[in-house]
């Protein structure tokens, strides 16, 4: 899943040129992914209970990989929006299902290891970003790039699906589609919302920022995204260890300071090197927040892990929706480095 998502992120600037749209129109096109994600959140927890997280995960992983080439194939804006909507929809179904599976594995270990699982996602994101840089360097069309990644994704699923925990039995009886989160889950969701504003901006605008504002060479436009994914990978693999030493509140405070510092640095000094350093700091800042929040939600005493994770995601996901949109609104142009006008 990380490989597919980062592959899309690394070619956003190419898709923008293909569609011949400006930043404002591109921001509206980007709405399709969080809209699809938002619709899936309404039913993700319910579907996980009905089908079982293992079955839903298989369906979502295959659908996610197979939708990626559609993003490169889309000949016009309308079909691109439709493809992005479905891409976001199936991607979040997989997100809820795989985090529900991860909670079950955590229980076997008896300690927090969720951040390391998210580190694997980020490691795949790093691979995808670097493959994207190579594809750009050799002028490979996004469609053929995405076909290659989709094939790799299907192969990874086929060779690993049978090695996960035995499928749990679907929940029998009538299940509500949505359950109102309690106070503790609401608090986790608000924190996730704040984190996802910055994270969503990085995913959607990093390559455009390097191409349009820094005006880097074509082979350098994915460097900021690569730096961000390197940092999130590093931070997530160390997040579980750090959480056992300074606690979740310590991580949240430190994360906020580091994230804000990275955004300011890259905006005030719009150069390739400062952009790389700034985006790296943002990646460190946001790296462990959402994984630890999901881990906490999976231990909810009031609802099933899938429903609790879906509830936290439902509150947090508008951050992905608002972050990229705010970055193209004046005076937020200045905060994210885009020239006014």
XYZ file of C-alpha atoms in Angstrom:
341
model
C 0.000 0.000 0.000
C 2.845 2.387 0.781
C 4.501 1.558 -2.530
C 1.351 2.413 -4.492
C 0.609 5.644 -2.657
C 4.144 7.037 -2.862
C 4.337 6.164 -6.555
C 1.323 8.387 -7.151
C 2.827 11.131 -4.974
C 6.124 11.104 -6.866
C 4.406 11.799 -10.218
C 1.907 14.498 -9.216
C 3.886 17.194 -11.040
C 3.818 15.110 -14.249
C 0.083 14.527 -13.927
C -0.382 18.269 -13.417
C 1.473 19.011 -16.654
C -0.502 16.354 -18.506
C -3.812 17.848 -17.348
C -2.502 21.410 -17.883
C -3.971 22.810 -14.655
C -2.705 25.299 -12.069
C -2.217 24.778 -8.347
C -5.750 25.887 -7.467
C -7.400 23.464 -9.893
C -5.008 20.719 -8.842
C -6.034 21.259 -5.225
C -9.666 20.712 -6.192
C -8.742 17.549 -8.109
C -6.926 16.293 -5.001
C -10.233 16.470 -3.124
C -11.224 13.215 -4.814
C -8.889 11.064 -2.700
C -10.087 12.296 0.724
C -13.692 12.219 -0.503
C -13.313 8.546 -1.406
C -11.519 7.984 1.873
C -14.288 9.736 3.776
C -17.027 7.633 2.202
C -15.152 4.434 3.000
C -14.778 5.492 6.638
C -18.547 5.331 7.028
C -18.591 1.608 6.251
C -14.980 0.415 6.834
C -15.464 -0.704 10.434
C -18.779 -2.362 9.626
C -17.327 -4.163 6.594
C -14.364 -5.346 8.658
C -16.721 -6.866 11.209
C -18.927 -8.443 8.533
C -16.251 -9.843 6.225
C -13.335 -10.191 8.612
C -10.245 -7.996 8.422
C -8.231 -10.596 6.485
C -10.747 -10.948 3.655
C -11.327 -7.195 3.419
C -7.568 -6.583 3.416
C -7.069 -8.897 0.436
C -9.868 -7.228 -1.523
C -8.558 -3.742 -0.730
C -4.890 -4.489 -1.495
C -5.685 -5.933 -4.899
C -8.082 -3.102 -5.693
C -5.561 -0.474 -4.604
C -2.791 -1.875 -6.796
C -5.046 -2.290 -9.814
C -6.407 1.252 -9.520
C -2.933 2.830 -9.666
C -2.518 2.456 -13.475
C -5.925 4.089 -13.919
C -4.407 7.301 -12.520
C -1.842 7.352 -15.323
C -4.322 6.225 -17.962
C -6.988 8.872 -17.261
C -7.237 11.066 -20.403
C -9.095 13.977 -18.804
C -9.835 15.621 -15.474
C -13.232 13.963 -14.981
C -11.844 10.428 -15.273
C -8.824 11.341 -13.154
C -11.142 12.563 -10.393
C -13.152 9.328 -10.590
C -9.997 7.204 -10.469
C -8.642 9.180 -7.493
C -11.959 8.787 -5.681
C -11.883 4.993 -6.038
C -8.165 4.970 -5.200
C -8.906 6.746 -1.918
C -11.917 4.540 -1.191
C -10.192 1.159 -1.510
C -6.995 2.497 0.065
C -8.741 3.398 3.284
C -10.593 0.089 3.427
C -7.164 -1.517 3.401
C -5.935 0.954 6.023
C -8.650 0.035 8.518
C -8.320 -3.687 7.818
C -4.531 -3.833 8.121
C -4.466 -1.770 11.331
C -7.097 -4.073 12.811
C -4.833 -7.029 11.940
C -1.880 -5.194 13.498
C -3.760 -4.729 16.786
C -4.191 -8.508 16.955
C -0.444 -9.005 16.495
C 0.279 -6.377 19.173
C -1.770 -8.388 21.639
C 0.438 -11.409 20.980
C 3.569 -9.374 21.782
C 2.091 -7.647 24.816
C 3.626 -4.274 23.982
C 3.270 -1.415 21.492
C 4.706 -2.295 18.070
C 2.222 -0.426 15.864
C 4.684 2.312 14.942
C 7.047 -0.284 13.465
C 4.254 -1.603 11.248
C 3.717 1.917 9.949
C 7.470 2.101 9.468
C 7.163 -0.728 6.930
C 4.562 1.368 5.083
C 6.986 4.300 5.089
C 9.859 2.085 3.939
C 7.743 1.100 0.971
C 6.998 4.789 0.470
C 10.726 5.519 0.361
C 11.251 2.796 -2.242
C 8.334 4.132 -4.286
C 9.628 7.706 -4.157
C 13.094 6.677 -5.321
C 11.691 4.504 -8.084
C 9.627 7.541 -9.077
C 12.779 9.671 -9.257
C 14.397 7.122 -11.568
C 11.290 6.967 -13.744
C 11.303 10.765 -14.038
C 15.020 10.819 -14.821
C 14.567 8.364 -17.697
C 11.356 10.058 -18.887
C 9.135 7.016 -18.299
C 5.458 7.816 -18.789
C 3.465 7.683 -15.514
C 1.198 4.963 -16.971
C 4.073 2.521 -17.508
C 5.565 3.486 -14.153
C 2.262 2.750 -12.433
C 1.802 -0.544 -14.296
C 5.204 -1.677 -13.036
C 4.370 -0.746 -9.437
C 0.920 -2.357 -9.644
C 2.498 -5.610 -10.783
C 4.939 -5.476 -7.880
C 2.058 -4.781 -5.478
C 0.031 -7.773 -6.655
C 3.130 -9.974 -6.384
C 3.793 -8.792 -2.818
C 0.207 -9.528 -1.860
C 0.258 -12.990 -3.460
C 3.452 -14.031 -1.677
C 2.505 -12.719 1.783
C -1.280 -12.973 2.221
C -1.131 -16.586 3.408
C 1.527 -15.780 6.039
C -0.610 -13.479 8.189
C -2.579 -14.475 11.277
C -5.444 -16.923 10.685
C -8.577 -15.029 9.597
C -10.863 -14.163 12.463
C -14.518 -15.115 12.272
C -16.814 -12.344 10.996
C -18.972 -10.766 13.692
C -22.414 -12.354 13.600
C -25.709 -10.618 14.185
C -26.826 -7.133 13.285
C -24.009 -4.593 13.516
C -24.338 -0.783 13.422
C -22.617 0.873 10.478
C -21.314 3.699 12.657
C -20.810 3.954 16.419
C -20.420 7.315 18.148
C -16.908 7.553 19.646
C -16.548 8.074 23.379
C -14.607 10.960 24.911
C -11.235 9.221 24.822
C -11.578 8.227 21.163
C -12.743 11.744 20.308
C -9.553 13.153 21.844
C -7.415 10.732 19.849
C -9.259 11.747 16.695
C -8.638 15.468 17.250
C -4.907 14.830 17.666
C -4.925 12.733 14.490
C -6.679 15.586 12.679
C -3.942 18.064 13.621
C -1.183 15.697 12.529
C -2.827 14.815 9.227
C -3.042 18.455 8.148
C 0.750 18.583 7.842
C 1.083 15.025 6.562
C -1.524 15.513 3.845
C 0.168 18.706 2.667
C 3.489 16.901 2.309
C 2.004 14.063 0.276
C 0.053 16.302 -2.091
C 2.346 19.282 -2.570
C 5.963 18.246 -1.991
C 6.797 17.566 -5.648
C 4.852 20.634 -6.821
C 6.674 22.808 -4.256
C 10.061 21.679 -5.564
C 9.015 22.076 -9.200
C 7.166 25.416 -8.988
C 8.550 27.337 -6.005
C 12.110 26.096 -5.664
C 12.226 25.541 -9.442
C 14.521 22.561 -9.076
C 15.749 20.430 -11.959
C 13.233 17.782 -13.133
C 15.246 14.954 -11.590
C 15.187 16.757 -8.217
C 11.439 17.347 -7.863
C 10.929 14.153 -5.839
C 13.825 14.817 -3.422
C 11.649 16.589 -0.868
C 9.136 13.749 -0.922
C 12.013 11.269 -0.552
C 13.388 13.205 2.440
C 9.948 13.219 4.016
C 9.548 9.457 3.583
C 13.077 8.762 4.894
C 12.204 10.730 8.023
C 8.821 9.079 8.558
C 10.438 5.671 8.144
C 13.171 6.474 10.671
C 10.738 8.017 13.133
C 8.270 5.145 12.965
C 10.860 2.443 13.498
C 12.024 4.271 16.634
C 8.572 5.437 17.759
C 7.689 2.330 19.790
C 11.028 2.448 21.632
C 10.666 6.170 22.315
C 7.062 5.855 23.515
C 8.146 3.403 26.202
C 10.634 5.965 27.517
C 9.022 9.404 27.315
C 5.357 8.429 26.989
C 2.779 9.385 24.399
C 2.406 12.961 25.706
C 6.147 13.506 25.390
C 6.096 12.264 21.794
C 3.148 14.492 20.896
C 4.807 17.628 22.302
C 8.117 16.905 20.606
C 6.353 16.091 17.333
C 4.574 19.444 17.225
C 7.792 21.418 17.711
C 9.706 19.463 15.063
C 6.890 19.652 12.504
C 6.446 23.415 12.849
C 10.214 23.967 12.620
C 10.442 21.970 9.387
C 7.591 23.824 7.715
C 9.009 27.235 8.655
C 12.524 26.350 7.528
C 11.439 25.180 4.076
C 9.128 28.193 3.601
C 11.582 30.882 4.709
C 14.507 29.429 2.730
C 13.083 28.029 -0.544
C 16.193 26.253 -1.802
C 16.726 22.595 -2.663
C 18.892 21.914 0.391
C 16.679 23.791 2.865
C 13.605 22.168 1.340
C 15.098 18.720 1.854
C 16.051 19.492 5.466
C 12.676 21.084 6.210
C 10.679 18.224 4.742
C 12.868 15.749 6.631
C 11.997 17.499 9.904
C 8.287 17.446 9.055
C 8.549 13.713 8.407
C 10.190 13.153 11.795
C 7.534 15.256 13.478
C 4.503 13.426 12.116
C 6.039 9.948 11.957
C 4.899 8.240 15.153
C 1.755 10.195 16.018
C -0.943 8.386 14.028
C 0.450 4.852 14.602
C 0.418 5.365 18.364
C -3.087 6.834 18.202
C -4.296 3.764 16.286
C -2.667 1.513 18.843
C -4.463 3.342 21.636
C -7.765 3.164 19.751
C -7.362 -0.591 19.207
C -7.389 -1.035 22.985
C -10.780 0.645 23.338
C -13.070 -0.897 25.947
C -16.273 0.394 24.344
C -16.102 -0.978 20.763
C -14.257 -3.405 18.512
C -10.756 -2.472 17.257
C -11.981 -1.972 13.696
C -14.802 0.330 14.757
C -12.523 2.276 17.144
C -9.807 2.755 14.514
C -12.438 3.799 11.975
C -13.839 6.317 14.470
C -10.427 7.917 15.076
C -9.758 7.960 11.324
C -13.151 9.560 10.667
C -12.218 12.488 12.866
C -8.621 12.705 11.661
C -9.068 12.332 7.898
C -10.428 15.882 7.266
C -6.866 16.970 8.044
C -5.820 15.399 4.751
C -8.712 17.262 3.148
C -7.945 20.679 4.647
C -4.134 20.694 4.675
C -3.543 20.731 0.900
C -6.470 23.107 0.396
C -5.155 25.637 2.934
C -1.776 25.676 1.207
C -3.231 27.338 -1.911
C -5.331 29.942 -0.105
C -3.928 33.454 0.398
C -2.300 34.348 2.775
C -1.361 30.692 3.322
C 0.630 30.925 0.078
C 3.368 32.585 2.111
C 3.379 29.875 4.771
C 3.948 27.143 2.205
C 6.237 29.071 -0.104
C 3.949 29.656 -3.106
C 4.291 33.152 -4.589
C 1.227 35.373 -4.168
C -0.903 35.963 -7.235
